[in-house]
Coordinates of C-alpha atoms in Angstrom, one line a residue:
M1 CA 133.9 36.6 119.8
P2 CA 131.1 39.0 120.8
Y3 CA 131.7 42.7 121.0
P4 CA 131.7 44.4 124.4
S5 CA 128.4 46.0 125.4
A6 CA 127.8 49.7 125.2
P7 CA 127.3 51.9 128.2
D8 CA 124.1 51.3 130.1
N9 CA 122.7 54.8 129.3
C10 CA 122.9 54.4 125.5
T11 CA 119.6 55.2 123.7
D12 CA 121.0 55.8 120.2
V13 CA 124.0 54.9 118.1
S14 CA 126.9 57.4 118.6
P15 CA 130.7 57.3 118.9
L16 CA 130.3 56.4 122.6
C17 CA 127.5 54.0 121.8
P18 CA 128.5 51.9 118.8
V19 CA 126.1 49.5 117.1
T20 CA 128.5 46.7 118.0
G21 CA 127.6 47.3 121.6
T22 CA 124.0 46.4 121.2
I23 CA 122.6 43.0 122.0
Y24 CA 122.5 42.0 118.3
G25 CA 125.6 44.0 117.3
Y26 CA 124.2 45.1 113.9
Y27 CA 121.6 47.1 112.2
P28 CA 118.8 44.7 111.3
S29 CA 118.5 44.5 107.5
L30 CA 115.6 46.7 106.3
P31 CA 115.0 44.8 103.0
A32 CA 114.9 41.4 104.6
N33 CA 112.8 42.4 107.6
A34 CA 110.4 44.4 105.4
F35 CA 110.0 41.4 103.2
F36 CA 109.2 39.1 106.1
C37 CA 106.8 41.6 107.6
G38 CA 104.9 42.0 104.3
F39 CA 104.9 38.3 103.6
F40 CA 103.3 37.4 107.0
V41 CA 100.7 40.1 106.6
L42 CA 99.8 38.6 103.3
I43 CA 99.6 35.1 104.7
S44 CA 97.5 36.3 107.6
I45 CA 95.0 37.8 105.2
V46 CA 94.9 34.6 103.0
Q47 CA 94.5 32.4 106.1
L48 CA 91.6 34.6 107.3
A49 CA 89.9 34.3 104.0
L50 CA 90.5 30.6 103.6
G51 CA 89.4 29.9 107.2
I52 CA 86.1 31.7 106.7
R53 CA 85.6 30.1 103.3
Y54 CA 86.2 26.6 104.5
R55 CA 85.2 27.0 108.2
T56 CA 88.5 25.7 109.5
W57 CA 88.1 27.9 112.6
T58 CA 90.7 26.4 115.0
F59 CA 93.3 25.9 112.3
M60 CA 92.6 29.5 111.1
L61 CA 93.0 30.9 114.6
A62 CA 96.3 29.1 115.2
L63 CA 97.8 30.2 111.9
L64 CA 96.5 33.8 112.3
L65 CA 98.0 34.1 115.7
G66 CA 101.3 32.8 114.4
T67 CA 101.6 34.8 111.2
A68 CA 100.3 38.0 112.8
S69 CA 102.8 37.6 115.6
E70 CA 105.6 37.1 113.0
S71 CA 104.6 40.3 111.1
V72 CA 104.5 42.4 114.3
G73 CA 107.9 40.9 115.4
Y74 CA 109.4 42.0 112.1
I75 CA 108.0 45.5 112.6
G76 CA 110.1 45.5 115.8
R77 CA 113.2 44.6 113.8
I78 CA 112.4 47.4 111.3
I79 CA 112.3 49.8 114.2
M80 CA 115.7 48.5 115.3
H81 CA 117.1 49.1 111.8
S82 CA 116.6 52.8 112.5
N83 CA 117.8 52.6 116.1
P84 CA 119.4 49.3 117.3
F85 CA 119.1 50.6 120.9
S86 CA 115.3 51.0 120.6
S87 CA 113.7 49.3 123.6
A88 CA 110.3 49.4 121.9
G89 CA 111.8 47.6 118.8
F90 CA 113.6 45.0 121.0
T91 CA 110.6 44.4 123.1
T92 CA 108.3 43.9 120.1
Q93 CA 110.6 41.5 118.2
I94 CA 111.8 39.4 121.1
C95 CA 108.2 38.8 122.5
C96 CA 106.6 38.2 119.1
L97 CA 109.2 36.2 117.1
I98 CA 110.0 33.9 120.0
I99 CA 106.4 32.7 120.4
A100 CA 105.0 32.9 116.9
P101 CA 106.1 29.4 115.7
A102 CA 104.4 27.8 118.6
F103 CA 101.0 29.0 117.3
I104 CA 101.9 27.6 113.8
S105 CA 102.9 24.3 115.5
A106 CA 99.4 24.2 117.1
G107 CA 97.9 24.2 113.6
I108 CA 100.0 21.2 112.8
Y109 CA 99.0 19.4 116.0
L110 CA 95.3 19.8 115.2
T111 CA 95.7 17.6 112.1
L112 CA 96.5 14.4 113.8
K113 CA 93.1 13.9 115.4
H114 CA 91.4 14.4 112.0
L115 CA 93.8 12.0 110.3
V116 CA 93.0 9.4 112.8
Y117 CA 89.3 9.8 112.3
A118 CA 89.8 9.6 108.5
F119 CA 92.0 6.5 108.4
G120 CA 90.6 4.6 111.4
T121 CA 90.6 5.1 115.2
E122 CA 91.2 1.4 115.6
F123 CA 94.8 1.9 114.5
S124 CA 95.6 4.6 117.1
R125 CA 97.1 3.9 120.5
L126 CA 95.2 6.9 121.9
R127 CA 91.7 8.3 121.4
P128 CA 91.8 10.9 118.7
E129 CA 90.8 13.8 121.0
W130 CA 93.7 13.0 123.3
Y131 CA 96.2 14.0 120.7
T132 CA 94.7 17.5 120.5
W133 CA 94.4 17.9 124.3
I134 CA 98.0 16.6 125.0
F135 CA 99.8 18.5 122.2
I136 CA 97.9 21.7 122.5
T137 CA 98.3 21.7 126.3
C138 CA 102.0 21.2 125.9
D139 CA 102.1 23.9 123.2
I140 CA 100.4 26.3 125.6
F141 CA 102.9 25.5 128.3
S142 CA 105.7 26.2 125.9
L143 CA 104.1 29.5 124.9
V144 CA 103.8 30.5 128.6
L145 CA 107.5 29.8 129.2
Q146 CA 108.6 31.6 126.1
G147 CA 106.2 34.5 126.5
A148 CA 107.2 35.0 130.2
G149 CA 110.9 34.9 129.2
G150 CA 110.4 37.3 126.4
G151 CA 108.5 39.7 128.6
I152 CA 111.1 39.6 131.4
A153 CA 114.0 40.1 128.9
S154 CA 112.2 42.9 127.1
T155 CA 111.7 44.9 130.4
A156 CA 115.0 44.1 131.9
S157 CA 116.7 47.1 130.3
N158 CA 120.4 46.7 131.3
N159 CA 119.7 44.5 134.3
Q160 CA 121.9 41.5 133.3
T161 CA 120.4 39.2 136.0
M162 CA 116.9 39.7 134.7
L163 CA 118.1 39.4 131.1
D164 CA 119.6 36.1 132.0
V165 CA 116.4 35.0 133.7
G166 CA 114.4 35.9 130.6
S167 CA 116.8 34.1 128.4
D168 CA 116.7 30.9 130.5
L169 CA 112.9 30.9 130.5
M170 CA 112.8 31.3 126.7
L171 CA 115.4 28.6 126.3
A172 CA 113.4 26.2 128.5
G173 CA 110.3 26.9 126.5
I174 CA 112.1 26.3 123.2
V175 CA 113.7 23.1 124.4
F176 CA 110.3 21.9 125.6
Q177 CA 108.8 22.8 122.2
V178 CA 111.4 20.7 120.5
V179 CA 110.7 17.7 122.7
V180 CA 106.9 18.1 122.0
L181 CA 107.6 18.3 118.3
F182 CA 109.7 15.1 118.4
F183 CA 106.9 13.2 120.3
F184 CA 104.3 14.5 117.8
G185 CA 106.5 13.3 114.9
Y186 CA 106.8 9.9 116.6
F187 CA 103.1 9.5 117.1
L188 CA 102.3 10.6 113.6
V189 CA 104.8 8.2 112.0
E190 CA 103.9 5.3 114.3
Y191 CA 100.2 5.7 113.5
F192 CA 100.7 5.6 109.8
V193 CA 103.0 2.6 110.1
R194 CA 100.1 0.8 111.8
V195 CA 97.8 2.0 109.1
Y196 CA 100.1 0.7 106.4
S197 CA 100.4 -2.6 108.1
H198 CA 96.6 -2.9 108.0
R199 CA 96.2 -1.4 104.6
L200 CA 94.1 -4.3 103.3
S201 CA 91.4 -3.6 105.9
L202 CA 91.1 0.1 105.3
T203 CA 87.7 1.5 104.4
S204 CA 87.0 2.7 100.8
Y205 CA 87.0 6.3 102.1
A206 CA 90.5 5.9 103.6
I207 CA 91.8 4.3 100.4
S208 CA 90.3 6.9 98.2
L209 CA 91.7 9.7 100.4
S210 CA 95.2 8.2 100.5
H211 CA 95.3 8.3 96.7
A212 CA 93.9 11.8 96.3
T213 CA 96.5 14.2 94.9
R214 CA 95.3 17.1 97.1
F215 CA 95.5 15.0 100.3
Q216 CA 99.0 13.9 99.3
L217 CA 99.9 17.6 98.8
F218 CA 98.5 18.4 102.2
I219 CA 100.6 15.7 103.9
T220 CA 103.6 17.1 102.1
G221 CA 102.8 20.6 103.3
V222 CA 102.4 19.5 106.9
T223 CA 105.7 17.5 106.7
V224 CA 107.6 20.5 105.2
S225 CA 106.1 22.8 107.8
Y226 CA 107.0 20.4 110.6
V227 CA 110.6 20.1 109.5
C228 CA 111.0 23.8 109.1
I229 CA 109.6 24.7 112.5
L230 CA 111.7 21.9 114.1
T231 CA 114.8 23.3 112.3
R232 CA 114.1 26.8 113.6
C233 CA 113.6 25.7 117.2
I234 CA 116.8 23.6 117.1
Y235 CA 118.7 26.7 115.8
R236 CA 117.2 28.8 118.7
I237 CA 118.6 26.5 121.4
P238 CA 122.3 27.4 120.9
E239 CA 121.4 30.9 120.0
M240 CA 119.7 31.4 123.4
S241 CA 121.9 29.1 125.5
G242 CA 125.1 31.1 124.5
G243 CA 123.9 34.2 126.4
W244 CA 123.2 37.7 125.2
R245 CA 125.5 39.0 122.6
N246 CA 127.0 35.6 121.7
P247 CA 128.3 35.0 118.2
I248 CA 125.2 33.1 117.0
M249 CA 122.9 35.8 118.2
Q250 CA 125.0 38.5 116.5
N251 CA 124.9 36.7 113.1
E252 CA 122.0 38.1 111.2
N253 CA 122.5 35.9 108.1
E254 CA 122.0 32.8 110.2
F255 CA 118.9 34.3 111.8
I256 CA 117.4 35.2 108.4
V257 CA 117.9 31.7 107.0
L258 CA 117.3 29.5 110.1
D259 CA 114.4 31.5 111.6
G260 CA 112.9 33.9 109.0
V261 CA 113.1 31.6 106.0
M262 CA 112.2 28.5 107.9
I263 CA 109.0 30.0 109.3
T264 CA 108.2 31.6 105.9
I265 CA 108.3 28.2 104.3
A266 CA 106.3 26.6 107.1
A267 CA 103.5 29.2 106.9
A268 CA 103.5 29.1 103.1
A269 CA 103.2 25.3 103.0
L270 CA 100.2 25.4 105.3
T271 CA 98.6 28.1 103.2
V272 CA 99.2 26.8 99.7
F273 CA 98.2 23.3 100.8
H274 CA 95.4 24.5 103.0
P275 CA 93.2 21.7 104.6
G276 CA 90.1 23.5 103.4
Y277 CA 90.5 22.2 99.9
C278 CA 93.2 19.5 100.5
F279 CA 91.8 17.8 103.5
P280 CA 88.2 18.9 104.1
A281 CA 87.7 16.5 107.0
L282 CA 89.7 18.9 109.2
S283 CA 86.7 21.3 109.1
D284 CA 84.0 18.6 109.2
T285 CA 85.1 15.5 111.2
M286 CA 81.6 14.2 111.6
G287 CA 81.1 14.3 107.9
A288 CA 84.3 12.4 107.4
K289 CA 83.3 9.7 109.9
K290 CA 79.9 9.3 108.3
E291 CA 81.6 9.0 104.9
R292 CA 83.9 6.3 106.3
S293 CA 81.0 4.3 107.7

């Protein structure tokens, strides 16, 4: 059962303004949030270096936006550790942490087009470029909904109506993101089922690629990242649908595990098994197509 909210004019914790009356109902953990902030700063630096080194520009941009947003979001939670009533801290974390995974998802969506080029466009139901246009467009729409919701909620102050509008928009964006993730998973699995059923007619390049350890690690990394982001988004649905100050929203341990840890694993998987050295075709599709022919 959520605690009652504090008076509308509260700006700091006091006997009349207890921490249990804040939206989250607790002091955000300094060690946990400092760790996540530092981790995502590190991942951002590594992604920048790898992106420049291997010229994976669009993948680098997507991951940079995602990890940088995560690090800024956790700065907001660190601010809220000092003052859970901080409007600056709340605004920063709600806007950044709600949209960051969508950028990382975009990095995953970029891979399908290049996988189709590598294994054969003849096995795909859609033209390779369509996957990018469809899923990135849907991802942007999800970002707009979540960003608008976060912006409205962060500026609503104690206006419950506007807080609810912001929450509903964020929820709609997250639900849409989950739907898009499911469709992406379907198209990815369906494509490789078709590839497997025609495995005897694959090119020597495709066969060689499928047996390469680095490529197998890349696919593992993408799969792990996909599952983690999907898990985080599914967790966010009941968290946002329960309204502000609901029990799920006021459970920091669940947030740390189902949001923080999930996105940490997702970003780490796409960094450790970076396409630059695990799947070079992502940065040079034309080269891959020439090699296949």
